[in-house]
XYZ file of N, CA and C in Angstrom:
459
model
N 16.182 3.226 31.794
C 16.355 1.710 31.027
C 14.919 0.672 31.171
N 14.208 0.199 32.535
C 13.487 -0.427 32.472
C 12.226 0.012 31.810
N 12.292 1.501 31.533
C 10.931 2.717 30.470
C 11.257 1.389 29.003
N 12.654 1.409 28.891
C 12.867 0.930 27.279
C 12.286 -0.681 27.234
N 12.625 -1.334 28.041
C 12.459 -2.761 28.075
C 11.172 -2.835 27.869
N 9.975 -2.393 28.500
C 8.678 -2.571 29.028
C 8.125 -1.781 27.697
N 8.637 -1.444 27.300
C 8.139 -0.501 25.878
C 8.415 -1.589 25.029
N 9.820 -2.183 24.805
C 10.262 -2.940 23.417
C 9.342 -4.007 24.095
N 9.297 -4.955 25.282
C 8.356 -6.058 25.447
C 6.877 -5.979 25.324
N 6.468 -4.632 25.089
C 4.929 -4.250 24.952
C 4.626 -4.514 23.666
N 5.577 -4.011 22.671
C 5.678 -3.397 21.296
C 5.406 -5.043 20.920
N 6.443 -5.891 21.521
C 6.442 -7.361 20.674
C 5.102 -7.865 21.626
N 4.832 -8.017 22.167
C 3.457 -8.442 22.389
C 2.362 -8.116 21.892
N 2.408 -7.138 21.404
C 1.138 -6.242 20.450
C 1.385 -6.824 19.196
N 2.334 -6.867 18.307
C 2.687 -7.660 17.221
C 2.643 -9.186 17.391
N 2.626 -9.987 18.353
C 2.330 -11.326 18.477
C 0.765 -11.132 18.385
N 0.137 -10.704 19.308
C -1.476 -10.370 19.250
C -1.858 -10.132 17.915
N -1.406 -9.742 17.351
C -1.906 -9.348 15.562
C -1.409 -10.421 14.631
N -0.416 -10.978 15.065
C -0.512 -12.105 14.403
C -1.287 -13.354 14.735
N -1.659 -13.594 15.708
C -2.290 -14.371 16.605
C -3.539 -14.299 15.402
N -4.464 -13.131 15.971
C -5.565 -12.783 15.080
C -5.504 -12.991 13.688
N -4.190 -12.314 13.056
C -4.384 -12.734 11.681
C -4.657 -14.276 11.277
N -3.658 -15.113 11.833
C -3.628 -16.596 12.175
C -5.535 -17.114 11.939
N -5.758 -17.134 13.008
C -7.235 -17.503 13.364
C -8.094 -16.586 12.310
N -8.052 -15.743 11.335
C -8.322 -14.869 10.461
C -8.235 -15.886 8.809
N -7.305 -16.354 8.771
C -6.392 -17.235 7.517
C -7.365 -18.484 7.513
N -7.157 -19.114 9.037
C -7.613 -20.458 9.152
C -9.509 -20.274 8.727
N -9.848 -19.201 9.344
C -11.306 -19.248 9.188
C -11.492 -18.910 7.462
N -10.814 -18.034 7.141
C -10.932 -18.060 5.383
C -10.914 -19.389 4.819
N -9.701 -19.726 5.191
C -9.059 -21.065 4.298
C -10.867 -21.940 4.500
N -11.124 -21.857 5.669
C -12.323 -23.008 6.044
C -14.263 -22.473 4.895
N -13.536 -20.705 4.688
C -14.895 -20.805 3.838
C -14.493 -20.647 2.224
N -13.426 -20.797 2.099
C -13.242 -21.136 0.181
C -12.176 -20.105 0.060
N -11.805 -18.739 1.193
C -11.274 -17.896 0.173
C -9.866 -18.183 -0.260
N -9.133 -18.908 0.459
C -7.994 -19.053 0.610
C -7.776 -20.671 0.069
N -6.769 -21.353 -0.926
C -7.153 -22.880 -1.489
C -6.305 -23.915 -0.362
N -6.964 -24.820 -0.318
C -6.052 -25.518 0.498
C -4.460 -25.870 0.231
N -3.722 -25.400 0.964
C -2.427 -25.866 0.638
C -2.150 -27.416 0.367
N -2.661 -28.387 0.586
C -2.008 -30.017 0.138
C -3.406 -29.998 -1.115
N -3.959 -29.077 -1.666
C -5.212 -29.794 -2.767
C -4.709 -28.647 -3.793
N -4.785 -27.345 -3.159
C -4.867 -26.379 -4.100
C -5.781 -25.614 -4.879
N -6.942 -26.431 -4.050
C -8.301 -26.308 -4.393
C -9.117 -25.444 -3.073
N -9.843 -24.565 -3.280
C -10.895 -23.469 -2.270
C -11.475 -24.862 -1.507
N -12.369 -25.163 -0.349
C -12.810 -25.867 0.145
C -13.411 -24.843 1.443
N -14.842 -25.857 1.441
C -15.776 -24.915 2.189
C -16.200 -26.057 3.567
N -15.772 -25.179 4.715
C -16.682 -25.822 5.575
C -16.789 -25.084 6.719
N -18.080 -25.000 6.665
C -18.703 -23.369 7.754
C -18.684 -23.830 8.963
N -18.632 -25.338 9.439
C -18.597 -25.909 10.989
C -17.634 -25.069 11.242
N -16.371 -25.349 10.601
C -14.472 -25.133 11.111
C -14.623 -23.654 10.811
N -15.103 -22.757 9.879
C -14.761 -21.451 9.770
C -15.667 -20.828 10.737
N -17.103 -21.370 11.401
C -17.734 -20.501 12.388
C -16.967 -20.606 13.538
N -16.185 -22.082 13.926
C -15.516 -21.913 14.822
C -14.367 -21.059 15.160
N -13.706 -20.663 14.166
C -12.617 -19.883 13.963
C -12.952 -18.737 14.283
N -14.256 -18.077 13.620
C -14.778 -16.218 13.850
C -15.477 -16.737 15.242
N -16.372 -17.718 16.030
C -16.902 -17.555 16.988
C -15.619 -17.093 18.287
N -14.522 -17.942 18.199
C -13.242 -17.234 19.076
C -12.896 -16.096 18.823
N -12.754 -15.913 17.568
C -12.058 -14.348 17.437
C -13.296 -13.251 17.749
N -14.492 -13.668 17.755
C -15.763 -12.900 18.354
C -15.361 -12.763 20.098
N -14.954 -13.924 20.484
C -14.664 -14.381 22.165
C -13.558 -13.623 22.401
N -12.771 -13.365 21.826
C -11.386 -12.894 21.791
C -11.881 -11.354 22.058
N -12.499 -11.138 21.176
C -12.670 -9.665 21.059
C -13.762 -9.348 22.663
N -14.144 -9.901 22.853
C -15.182 -9.521 23.998
C -14.490 -10.183 25.311
N -13.542 -10.547 25.272
C -12.766 -11.024 26.734
C -11.622 -9.655 26.899
N -10.911 -9.372 25.576
C -9.880 -8.070 25.473
C -10.363 -7.052 25.666
N -12.176 -6.392 25.813
C -12.552 -5.058 25.328
C -12.173 -4.268 26.310
N -11.309 -3.014 26.022
C -10.737 -2.429 27.010
C -9.519 -2.749 27.213
N -9.030 -3.847 26.908
C -7.346 -3.606 27.134
C -6.607 -4.046 26.008
N -7.013 -3.603 24.829
C -6.303 -3.713 23.540
C -5.723 -2.430 23.328
N -4.736 -2.363 22.032
C -4.599 -0.828 21.839
C -5.472 -0.575 20.673
N -5.277 0.814 20.385
C -6.004 1.027 19.316
C -6.173 -0.097 18.097
N -4.592 0.167 17.450
C -4.151 -1.040 16.266
C -4.685 -2.435 16.821
N -4.497 -2.593 17.711
C -4.833 -4.412 18.118
C -6.481 -4.220 18.129
N -6.932 -3.303 17.972
C -8.776 -3.522 18.364
C -9.398 -3.354 17.226
N -8.434 -2.650 16.314
C -9.096 -2.258 15.038
C -8.800 -3.407 13.912
N -7.471 -3.840 14.226
C -7.017 -5.438 13.866
C -7.789 -6.687 13.597
N -7.859 -6.384 15.278
C -9.431 -7.387 15.288
C -11.158 -7.318 15.108
N -10.888 -6.250 14.919
C -12.388 -5.646 14.495
C -12.517 -6.255 13.178
N -11.396 -5.771 12.429
C -11.600 -5.564 10.678
C -11.858 -6.985 10.510
N -10.958 -7.759 10.699
C -10.761 -9.353 10.650
C -12.289 -10.163 10.853
N -12.735 -9.544 12.026
C -13.579 -10.518 12.543
C -14.966 -10.253 11.930
N -15.430 -8.599 11.525
C -16.503 -8.203 10.772
C -16.409 -8.715 9.273
N -15.385 -8.765 8.338
C -15.091 -9.357 7.090
C -15.243 -10.492 6.999
N -14.838 -11.790 8.057
C -15.401 -12.778 7.966
C -16.347 -13.226 8.439
N -16.918 -12.795 9.190
C -18.547 -12.645 9.415
C -19.271 -12.516 8.242
N -19.115 -11.466 7.634
C -19.925 -10.892 6.264
C -19.724 -12.207 5.052
N -18.345 -12.324 5.484
C -18.112 -13.311 4.437
C -18.391 -14.867 4.584
N -18.609 -15.018 5.924
C -19.442 -16.674 6.294
C -20.831 -16.446 5.782
N -21.679 -15.530 6.394
C -23.164 -14.801 5.594
C -23.196 -14.955 4.128
N -22.371 -14.353 3.726
C -22.447 -14.755 1.712
C -22.279 -16.403 1.496
N -20.842 -17.099 1.950
C -20.675 -18.320 1.779
C -21.877 -19.435 2.214
N -22.683 -19.004 3.170
C -23.643 -19.577 3.828
C -24.958 -19.706 2.813
N -25.329 -18.139 2.105
C -26.187 -18.335 1.035
C -25.740 -18.992 0.054
N -24.892 -19.215 -0.839
C -24.500 -19.624 -2.046
C -24.479 -21.285 -1.784
N -24.112 -21.746 -0.428
C -24.197 -22.979 -0.295
C -26.269 -23.779 0.308
N -27.015 -22.192 0.635
C -28.116 -22.741 1.082
C -28.343 -23.724 1.221
N -28.735 -25.160 0.428
C -29.589 -26.459 0.736
C -28.386 -27.163 1.168
N -27.231 -27.237 1.193
C -26.165 -28.348 1.803
C -26.231 -28.078 3.140
N -26.720 -27.272 3.917
C -26.438 -27.404 5.437
C -27.717 -27.656 6.093
N -27.662 -28.464 7.104
C -28.858 -28.939 7.534
C -29.348 -27.296 8.447
N -30.729 -27.605 9.326
C -31.581 -26.364 9.571
C -30.425 -26.203 10.669
N -30.498 -26.459 11.458
C -29.876 -26.116 12.489
C -28.506 -25.223 12.310
N -27.723 -25.537 11.445
C -26.958 -24.654 10.930
C -27.011 -23.362 10.574
N -28.234 -23.332 9.801
C -28.644 -22.012 9.203
C -29.739 -21.362 9.674
N -29.612 -21.764 11.195
C -30.023 -20.917 12.404
C -29.390 -20.133 12.704
N -27.702 -20.160 12.568
C -26.798 -19.616 13.262
C -26.252 -18.275 12.074
N -27.083 -18.346 10.841
C -26.291 -17.128 10.115
C -27.488 -16.161 10.841
N -28.361 -15.439 11.426
C -29.234 -14.646 11.995
C -28.097 -13.674 12.956
N -27.823 -15.034 13.691
C -26.636 -14.493 14.608
C -25.284 -13.725 14.368
N -24.761 -14.442 13.468
C -23.314 -13.705 12.824
C -23.924 -12.818 11.892
N -24.774 -12.311 11.544
C -25.058 -11.090 11.255
C -25.280 -10.052 11.860
N -25.695 -10.359 12.964
C -26.182 -9.752 14.242
C -24.944 -9.325 14.561
N -23.748 -10.220 14.764
C -22.521 -9.892 15.436
C -21.799 -8.716 14.489
N -21.955 -9.110 13.436
C -21.336 -8.489 12.661
C -21.473 -6.911 12.354
N -23.095 -6.613 12.348
C -23.436 -5.530 12.391
C -22.924 -4.883 14.048
N -22.955 -5.942 15.054
C -22.337 -4.956 16.062
C -20.853 -4.962 16.077
N -20.068 -5.788 15.559
C -18.566 -5.595 15.660
C -18.556 -4.192 14.909
N -19.196 -4.228 14.121
C -18.876 -2.663 13.355
C -19.363 -1.572 13.912
N -20.520 -1.356 15.048
C -20.588 -0.182 16.111
C -19.544 -0.683 16.910
N -18.826 -1.428 17.652
C -18.244 -1.410 18.828
C -16.720 -0.807 17.804
N -16.558 -1.175 16.700
C -15.116 -0.341 16.307
C -14.782 0.752 16.671
N -15.834 1.538 16.734
C -15.914 3.327 17.024
C -15.110 2.986 18.372
N -13.768 3.459 18.374
C -13.211 3.681 19.621
C -13.323 5.075 20.090
N -13.561 5.260 21.121
C -13.413 6.651 21.896
C -11.888 7.221 21.574
N -11.667 8.854 21.516
C -10.629 9.428 21.413
C -9.691 8.763 22.442
N -8.297 8.883 21.480
C -7.595 8.423 22.214
C -6.825 8.995 23.613
N -6.561 8.756 24.688
C -6.218 9.047 25.961
C -7.600 8.985 26.793
N -8.784 8.685 26.170
C -9.922 8.416 26.971
C -10.089 7.156 27.387
N -10.413 6.657 28.633
C -10.230 5.652 29.307
C -11.952 4.836 29.584
N -12.248 3.777 28.778
C -13.457 3.011 29.002
C -13.575 3.098 30.427
N -15.163 2.794 31.157
C -15.037 2.327 32.679
C -14.999 1.212 32.649
N -14.358 0.479 33.576
C -13.993 -1.185 33.529
C -15.174 -1.960 34.408
N -16.491 -1.070 34.756
C -17.446 -1.634 35.174
C -18.498 -2.891 34.775
N -19.142 -3.640 34.997
C -19.828 -4.816 34.279
C -20.902 -4.018 33.515
N -21.372 -4.573 32.556
C -22.381 -4.108 32.006
C -23.493 -5.464 32.516
N -24.145 -4.657 33.202
C -25.705 -5.278 33.824
C -26.903 -4.932 32.437
N -27.979 -6.113 32.899
C -28.913 -6.308 31.559
C -30.056 -6.240 32.605
N -31.202 -5.214 31.732
C -32.212 -5.555 32.490
C -33.289 -6.624 32.247
N -32.942 -7.354 30.928
C -33.525 -8.948 30.642
C -33.981 -9.577 31.966
N -34.276 -10.708 32.537
C -34.465 -11.654 33.114
C -33.539 -12.527 32.510
N -32.565 -12.801 33.376
C -31.582 -13.940 32.979
C -31.053 -14.983 32.147
N -32.307 -15.762 32.324
C -32.808 -16.455 31.041
C -32.575 -15.836 29.625
N -33.340 -14.709 29.695
C -33.482 -14.572 28.215
C -31.601 -13.992 27.218
N -31.006 -13.203 28.581
C -29.736 -13.294 28.303
C -28.966 -13.961 27.847
N -29.097 -15.633 28.754
C -28.285 -16.453 27.977
C -28.638 -16.972 26.812
N -29.779 -16.874 26.475
C -30.357 -17.226 25.216
C -29.889 -16.658 23.834
N -29.624 -15.234 24.013
C -29.069 -14.605 23.317
C -27.342 -14.893 22.823
N -26.724 -15.524 23.405
C -25.175 -16.132 23.507
C -25.076 -17.568 23.649
N -25.804 -18.222 23.333
C -25.524 -19.266 23.391
C -25.652 -19.749 21.827
N -24.203 -20.448 21.396
C -23.905 -21.108 20.180
C -23.797 -22.577 20.230
N -24.504 -22.896 19.026
C -24.410 -24.199 18.623
C -23.370 -24.764 17.561
N -22.467 -25.934 17.551
C -21.562 -25.979 16.425
C -22.369 -27.705 15.726
N -23.226 -28.099 16.617
C -23.502 -29.457 15.415
C -25.185 -29.470 15.553
N -25.996 -30.457 15.081
C -27.168 -30.491 14.919
C -27.893 -31.098 16.496
């Protein structure tokens, strides 16, 4: 009986996680103009807010790596890569409307989108990824520069 309750709880948590990811993805899509604003009925673009939600999903992906079911990982990876591609497209379309500091972030999102697509390739079911931390051969200051994100001018 305890096994049945554990499985049910696990399934509920998995569904809640997927709903959480979808909620963040919908918020990002709203601010990318892909979903009309519920108050006005018109699409609106706010790249700063869209990027915040996309960055949060990327952080969740990184922090939960190796701890998600294949379905959870796939939903998160697909949502993230689709949003990153949409962000780049919207940012290109609105080209001159953003300050230079915001434009510099596009390359990082393109790189993240490429990484998300390659990381979506999961090992076959039943294999466990090693949980040892990944170490870098680069100097510490170089490593930190790669993962620094800016939200303002």
